[in-house]
Short mmCIF file of C-alpha atoms in Angstrom, two decimals:
data_model
loop_
_atom_site.label_atom_id
_atom_site.label_comp_id
_atom_site.label_asym_id
_atom_site.label_seq_id
_atom_site.Cartn_x
_atom_site.Cartn_y
_atom_site.Cartn_z
CA UNK R 1 0.04 -0.01 0.07
CA UNK R 2 2.87 2.36 -0.56
CA UNK R 3 0.81 4.53 -2.86
CA UNK R 4 -2.13 5.06 -0.29
CA UNK R 5 0.23 5.67 2.66
CA UNK R 6 2.09 8.39 0.81
CA UNK R 7 -0.96 9.80 -0.79
CA UNK R 8 -1.91 13.46 -0.09
CA UNK R 9 -4.05 16.12 -1.32
CA UNK R 10 -2.10 19.25 -1.94
CA UNK R 11 -3.90 22.75 -2.01
CA UNK R 12 -2.10 26.00 -2.06
CA UNK R 13 1.06 24.46 -0.88
CA UNK R 14 -0.57 22.42 2.13
CA UNK R 15 -0.67 18.82 2.09
CA UNK R 16 -3.81 16.98 3.57
CA UNK R 17 -4.18 13.41 4.35
CA UNK R 18 -7.83 13.38 3.88
CA UNK R 19 -9.57 13.77 0.47
CA UNK R 20 -12.89 14.18 2.00
CA UNK R 21 -14.18 17.88 2.77
CA UNK R 22 -17.11 18.32 4.71
CA UNK R 23 -19.71 21.09 5.43
CA UNK R 24 -21.21 21.98 8.72
CA UNK R 25 -24.60 22.90 7.70
CA UNK R 26 -28.18 21.01 8.28
CA UNK R 27 -27.05 19.03 11.39
CA UNK R 28 -29.40 18.59 14.37
CA UNK R 29 -27.22 20.28 16.79
CA UNK R 30 -23.55 21.12 17.54
CA UNK R 31 -22.84 17.74 19.07
CA UNK R 32 -23.98 15.94 15.89
CA UNK R 33 -21.95 18.29 13.84
CA UNK R 34 -18.89 17.71 15.90
CA UNK R 35 -19.30 13.84 15.81
CA UNK R 36 -20.02 13.58 12.25
CA UNK R 37 -16.97 15.75 11.45
CA UNK R 38 -14.69 13.70 13.61
CA UNK R 39 -16.00 10.43 12.08
CA UNK R 40 -15.43 11.82 8.50
CA UNK R 41 -11.67 12.25 9.17
CA UNK R 42 -11.97 15.40 7.22
CA UNK R 43 -9.26 17.97 7.69
CA UNK R 44 -11.00 20.75 5.69
CA UNK R 45 -14.31 21.95 6.87
CA UNK R 46 -16.70 24.54 5.36
CA UNK R 47 -18.47 27.07 7.34
CA UNK R 48 -20.96 29.89 6.40
CA UNK R 49 -20.60 33.60 7.29
CA UNK R 50 -23.72 35.21 8.65
CA UNK R 51 -25.07 38.03 10.84
CA UNK R 52 -24.75 37.53 14.47
CA UNK R 53 -27.98 37.09 16.30
CA UNK R 54 -28.38 40.37 18.21
CA UNK R 55 -30.17 40.06 21.66
CA UNK R 56 -30.28 36.40 21.62
CA UNK R 57 -28.65 34.00 23.92
CA UNK R 58 -25.13 35.06 23.95
CA UNK R 59 -24.03 31.78 25.52
CA UNK R 60 -25.24 29.63 22.59
CA UNK R 61 -22.39 27.42 21.27
CA UNK R 62 -20.26 28.97 18.55
CA UNK R 63 -19.52 26.77 15.67
CA UNK R 64 -15.82 27.65 15.82
CA UNK R 65 -15.65 26.43 19.48
CA UNK R 66 -17.00 23.01 18.11
CA UNK R 67 -15.00 22.89 14.89
CA UNK R 68 -11.92 24.77 16.00
CA UNK R 69 -9.48 26.41 13.67
CA UNK R 70 -6.57 25.02 15.68
CA UNK R 71 -7.72 21.52 14.70
CA UNK R 72 -9.26 21.93 11.39
CA UNK R 73 -8.55 23.96 8.14
CA UNK R 74 -11.74 26.11 8.07
CA UNK R 75 -13.02 26.90 4.71
CA UNK R 76 -15.46 29.81 4.63
CA UNK R 77 -17.84 29.68 1.77
CA UNK R 78 -19.73 32.36 0.13
CA UNK R 79 -22.91 30.48 0.01
CA UNK R 80 -26.00 32.60 -0.60
CA UNK R 81 -24.04 35.16 -2.46
CA UNK R 82 -25.78 36.00 -5.92
CA UNK R 83 -23.25 38.76 -7.01
CA UNK R 84 -19.42 39.03 -7.29
CA UNK R 85 -19.62 41.91 -5.00
CA UNK R 86 -21.33 40.06 -2.10
CA UNK R 87 -18.91 37.03 -2.48
CA UNK R 88 -15.90 39.32 -2.29
CA UNK R 89 -17.38 41.11 0.86
CA UNK R 90 -18.00 37.84 2.53
CA UNK R 91 -14.60 36.63 1.99
CA UNK R 92 -12.99 39.69 3.26
CA UNK R 93 -15.19 39.33 6.40
CA UNK R 94 -14.17 35.66 6.78
CA UNK R 95 -10.46 36.69 6.45
CA UNK R 96 -10.82 39.15 9.41
CA UNK R 97 -12.95 36.65 11.41
CA UNK R 98 -10.37 33.98 10.74
CA UNK R 99 -7.27 36.16 11.61
CA UNK R 100 -6.03 36.47 7.94
CA UNK R 101 -6.83 33.15 6.71
CA UNK R 102 -6.61 33.15 2.88
CA UNK R 103 -8.18 29.99 1.91
CA UNK R 104 -11.84 30.28 0.74
CA UNK R 105 -14.61 28.50 -1.25
CA UNK R 106 -16.08 30.81 -3.64
CA UNK R 107 -19.56 30.16 -4.86
CA UNK R 108 -21.77 32.56 -6.50
CA UNK R 109 -25.39 31.32 -7.16
CA UNK R 110 -27.49 32.17 -10.18
CA UNK R 111 -30.90 30.67 -9.07
CA UNK R 112 -32.50 29.61 -5.84
CA UNK R 113 -34.34 26.61 -7.46
CA UNK R 114 -31.22 24.98 -8.93
CA UNK R 115 -28.52 26.58 -6.77
CA UNK R 116 -26.45 26.48 -10.08
CA UNK R 117 -23.45 28.74 -10.15
CA UNK R 118 -23.43 32.00 -12.00
CA UNK R 119 -20.20 31.54 -13.68
CA UNK R 120 -19.91 35.02 -15.08
CA UNK R 121 -20.13 36.52 -11.55
CA UNK R 122 -18.03 33.69 -10.23
CA UNK R 123 -15.23 34.58 -12.60
CA UNK R 124 -15.51 38.26 -11.71
CA UNK R 125 -15.27 37.51 -7.91
CA UNK R 126 -12.35 35.09 -8.50
CA UNK R 127 -10.41 37.90 -10.29
CA UNK R 128 -10.83 40.21 -7.34
CA UNK R 129 -10.17 37.67 -4.75
CA UNK R 130 -6.87 36.28 -6.32
CA UNK R 131 -5.55 39.83 -6.84
CA UNK R 132 -6.42 40.49 -3.12
CA UNK R 133 -4.27 37.44 -2.07
CA UNK R 134 -6.89 34.85 -1.42
CA UNK R 135 -6.52 31.11 -2.17
CA UNK R 136 -9.59 30.41 -4.04
CA UNK R 137 -11.30 27.02 -4.12
CA UNK R 138 -14.21 27.63 -6.61
CA UNK R 139 -17.54 25.86 -7.03
CA UNK R 140 -18.49 25.80 -10.50
CA UNK R 141 -20.67 24.08 -13.13
CA UNK R 142 -19.13 20.97 -14.87
CA UNK R 143 -18.36 23.15 -18.02
CA UNK R 144 -14.87 22.08 -18.93
CA UNK R 145 -14.15 25.32 -20.55
CA UNK R 146 -15.15 27.36 -17.53
CA UNK R 147 -13.16 25.06 -15.33
CA UNK R 148 -10.12 25.45 -17.40
CA UNK R 149 -10.54 29.20 -17.33
CA UNK R 150 -10.84 29.26 -13.51
CA UNK R 151 -7.73 27.24 -13.16
CA UNK R 152 -5.72 29.41 -15.59
CA UNK R 153 -6.87 32.54 -13.63
CA UNK R 154 -5.17 31.06 -10.58
CA UNK R 155 -7.85 29.46 -8.58
CA UNK R 156 -6.10 26.93 -6.30
CA UNK R 157 -8.73 24.22 -6.80
CA UNK R 158 -11.73 23.80 -9.33
CA UNK R 159 -14.86 22.24 -7.77
CA UNK R 160 -17.32 21.34 -10.26
CA UNK R 161 -20.75 20.22 -9.13
CA UNK R 162 -21.64 16.53 -9.80
CA UNK R 163 -25.27 17.20 -9.24
CA UNK R 164 -27.35 19.93 -7.85
CA UNK R 165 -26.47 21.12 -4.31
CA UNK R 166 -28.48 19.15 -1.77
CA UNK R 167 -30.03 16.88 -4.38
CA UNK R 168 -28.20 13.60 -3.66
CA UNK R 169 -28.48 12.77 -7.33
CA UNK R 170 -24.84 11.43 -7.50
CA UNK R 171 -22.43 11.91 -10.26
CA UNK R 172 -24.93 13.09 -12.94
CA UNK R 173 -22.47 13.70 -15.80
CA UNK R 174 -19.32 11.60 -15.42
CA UNK R 175 -18.22 12.36 -19.00
CA UNK R 176 -17.93 16.18 -18.31
CA UNK R 177 -15.94 15.44 -15.18
CA UNK R 178 -13.75 13.28 -17.11
CA UNK R 179 -13.01 16.01 -19.55
CA UNK R 180 -12.29 18.54 -16.91
CA UNK R 181 -10.03 15.90 -15.08
CA UNK R 182 -8.11 15.25 -18.14
CA UNK R 183 -6.99 18.75 -18.67
CA UNK R 184 -6.86 19.59 -14.99
CA UNK R 185 -3.77 21.79 -13.95
CA UNK R 186 -5.06 22.26 -10.33
CA UNK R 187 -6.79 19.88 -7.98
CA UNK R 188 -10.32 19.09 -9.13
CA UNK R 189 -12.81 18.32 -6.37
CA UNK R 190 -16.56 17.26 -6.74
CA UNK R 191 -18.60 19.64 -4.84
CA UNK R 192 -22.31 18.88 -4.63
CA UNK R 193 -24.39 16.18 -5.66
CA UNK R 194 -23.28 13.29 -3.87
CA UNK R 195 -25.87 11.28 -2.05
CA UNK R 196 -24.26 8.13 -0.81
CA UNK R 197 -20.99 6.30 -0.32
CA UNK R 198 -20.94 4.96 -3.91
CA UNK R 199 -21.30 8.28 -5.38
CA UNK R 200 -18.24 9.49 -3.42
CA UNK R 201 -16.25 6.25 -4.66
CA UNK R 202 -17.26 6.95 -8.21
CA UNK R 203 -16.15 10.53 -8.05
CA UNK R 204 -12.70 9.40 -6.76
CA UNK R 205 -12.38 6.48 -9.25
CA UNK R 206 -12.81 9.06 -12.02
CA UNK R 207 -9.57 10.70 -10.57
CA UNK R 208 -10.98 13.51 -8.65
CA UNK R 209 -8.66 15.03 -6.13
CA UNK R 210 -11.41 15.06 -3.39
CA UNK R 211 -14.92 15.35 -2.76
CA UNK R 212 -16.68 18.15 -0.66
CA UNK R 213 -20.15 17.18 0.77
CA UNK R 214 -22.58 18.27 3.49
CA UNK R 215 -26.09 17.03 2.86
CA UNK R 216 -25.11 13.47 2.05
CA UNK R 217 -23.87 13.23 5.69
CA UNK R 218 -26.10 15.69 7.47
CA UNK R 219 -29.31 14.26 5.93
CA UNK R 220 -28.62 10.61 6.22
CA UNK R 221 -30.79 8.85 8.75
CA UNK R 222 -27.46 8.42 10.91
CA UNK R 223 -25.20 11.22 9.96
CA UNK R 224 -22.14 9.96 12.11
CA UNK R 225 -22.36 6.57 10.69
CA UNK R 226 -22.61 8.14 7.14
CA UNK R 227 -19.62 10.23 7.90
CA UNK R 228 -17.61 7.09 8.51
CA UNK R 229 -18.99 5.32 5.62
CA UNK R 230 -17.98 8.44 3.43
CA UNK R 231 -14.32 8.26 4.78
CA UNK R 232 -14.03 4.61 3.65
CA UNK R 233 -15.70 5.32 0.24
CA UNK R 234 -13.15 8.08 -0.46
CA UNK R 235 -10.21 5.87 0.44
CA UNK R 236 -11.74 3.11 -1.52
CA UNK R 237 -12.33 5.13 -4.57
CA UNK R 238 -8.78 6.66 -4.50
CA UNK R 239 -7.23 3.36 -4.05
CA UNK R 240 -9.14 1.93 -7.10
CA UNK R 241 -8.13 4.97 -9.13
CA UNK R 242 -4.47 4.55 -8.11
CA UNK R 243 -4.63 0.75 -8.68
CA UNK R 244 -6.06 1.15 -12.07
CA UNK R 245 -9.24 -0.87 -12.89
CA UNK R 246 -9.39 -3.94 -15.20
CA UNK R 247 -10.61 -3.33 -18.81
CA UNK R 248 -14.31 -3.92 -19.23
CA UNK R 249 -15.14 -6.88 -21.44
CA UNK R 250 -18.34 -8.11 -23.01
CA UNK R 251 -17.75 -11.83 -22.30
CA UNK R 252 -16.82 -13.82 -19.51
CA UNK R 253 -13.27 -14.84 -18.59
CA UNK R 254 -12.74 -17.72 -16.16
CA UNK R 255 -10.86 -16.98 -12.99
CA UNK R 256 -10.19 -20.67 -12.18
CA UNK R 257 -7.72 -22.59 -14.40
CA UNK R 258 -9.21 -24.86 -17.08
CA UNK R 259 -6.24 -27.18 -16.80
CA UNK R 260 -6.20 -30.00 -14.43
CA UNK R 261 -9.96 -30.49 -14.12
CA UNK R 262 -10.79 -34.10 -12.98
CA UNK R 263 -14.35 -34.34 -14.35
CA UNK C 1 -28.52 58.49 18.58
CA UNK C 2 -29.41 55.53 16.19
CA UNK C 3 -27.16 53.24 14.09
CA UNK C 4 -28.25 50.43 11.82
CA UNK C 5 -27.02 47.10 13.59
CA UNK C 6 -27.28 44.15 11.38
CA UNK C 7 -30.01 45.76 9.33
CA UNK C 8 -32.07 46.89 12.14
CA UNK C 9 -32.37 50.23 13.93
CA UNK C 10 -30.63 50.25 17.22
CA UNK C 11 -30.48 53.09 19.72
CA UNK C 12 -27.45 54.14 21.76
CA UNK C 13 -27.65 56.77 24.49
CA UNK C 14 -24.01 57.93 23.93
CA UNK C 15 -21.47 57.47 21.10
CA UNK C 16 -19.91 54.02 22.05
CA UNK C 17 -16.74 52.59 20.56
CA UNK C 18 -16.97 49.31 18.69
CA UNK C 19 -15.31 47.69 21.60
CA UNK C 20 -17.93 48.94 24.05
CA UNK C 21 -20.81 48.01 21.50
CA UNK C 22 -19.30 44.47 21.42
CA UNK C 23 -19.20 44.20 25.25
CA UNK C 24 -22.76 45.73 25.60
CA UNK C 25 -24.19 43.10 23.14
CA UNK C 26 -22.54 40.31 25.27
CA UNK C 27 -20.18 39.38 22.44
CA UNK C 28 -16.96 40.18 24.15
CA UNK C 29 -14.34 37.52 23.54
CA UNK C 30 -16.49 35.88 20.73
CA UNK C 31 -15.07 35.10 17.25
CA UNK C 32 -16.81 37.78 15.11
CA UNK C 33 -15.83 40.27 12.33
CA UNK C 34 -17.31 43.78 12.12
CA UNK C 35 -17.97 45.89 8.95
CA UNK C 36 -18.75 49.57 9.49
CA UNK C 37 -20.31 51.35 6.52
CA UNK C 38 -18.99 48.45 4.35
CA UNK C 39 -15.43 48.77 5.58
CA UNK C 40 -14.00 45.97 7.64
CA UNK C 41 -12.58 47.13 10.92
CA UNK C 42 -9.78 45.01 12.26
CA UNK C 43 -10.27 43.76 15.82
CA UNK C 44 -7.32 45.77 17.11
CA UNK C 45 -9.09 49.09 16.21
CA UNK C 46 -12.38 48.25 17.90
CA UNK C 47 -11.42 50.50 21.08
CA UNK C 48 -10.29 53.40 18.76
CA UNK C 49 -13.57 53.37 16.68
CA UNK C 50 -16.22 55.52 17.75
CA UNK C 51 -19.75 55.12 16.28
CA UNK C 52 -21.71 58.00 14.91
CA UNK C 53 -25.18 58.69 14.03
CA UNK C 54 -26.46 56.63 11.11
CA UNK C 55 -23.49 54.39 11.11
CA UNK C 56 -24.22 50.99 9.46
CA UNK C 57 -22.74 48.06 11.37
CA UNK C 58 -22.69 44.52 10.58
CA UNK C 59 -21.45 41.98 12.98
CA UNK C 60 -20.91 38.48 11.53
CA UNK C 61 -19.82 35.01 12.75
CA UNK C 62 -19.26 31.63 11.45
CA UNK C 63 -22.37 29.24 11.20
CA UNK C 64 -22.98 25.81 9.75
CA UNK C 65 -22.92 25.77 6.12
CA UNK C 66 -21.53 23.56 3.04
#
């Protein structure tokens, strides 16, 4: 297993052992969030940036106390942003919140029914953020031309959707992902669409550098167990990719020798 | 005087500093970031930043998200 023991995901010059990135949304409570994230083995964990509740219980647990920046690489997202301007503003607030932290997940949405990315605004935001010194991991459509453009601009990772955010529909267009992967110059991670462990394994078998997921774990019947299943799926898929699968054949090929039969 | 705090009108008897506002809200020592009139104010400047009538203050923190 030499390949697997040395295997690492490198993003913006930092090496991570886990290729599973997880979100922190949609959990029942903070305890479930913490347990699921621990079980997933993820090292990079996404958070959203929102207004503080003024006048409400100031003692309610803070997410960053549960998912501490000392233990995890926090990946603030720009979820909910529909313009480049809002996304840039969110990233700058996140940088201040996290003491100068540069790694962000850029997503600029186009439509609340599909949560499809607005790639035009995404590119605009990426330009400003990269110039401003951010390391941008970018959520995008599975359009290979846009993916290439985002990598060429200097995004540190390109993260095409495999299915709509929160849909759990799995890897809807493996062929586009294959094209994106074939020409990748930066890590390509599937972000969105994964519904269960086999989806994550398929993404990894295709050659993805990693998978980012939230709903598939948080909305499972048993989130902590699913988090662990996803950890194994990512490892299994990565291992299979590195091992190289056998060719597909139309007809059978016996595994037991035909010589020496006694009947 | 009145300011806009996280999108809502908020009354102050006297012009507090950002540090004083944070304390008053019970948010002292919490992980947060503040934008004053669309400009991010570094934490170190909270004690020296005095609020004025009509200021728009946004106080944000990290919550669960994907």
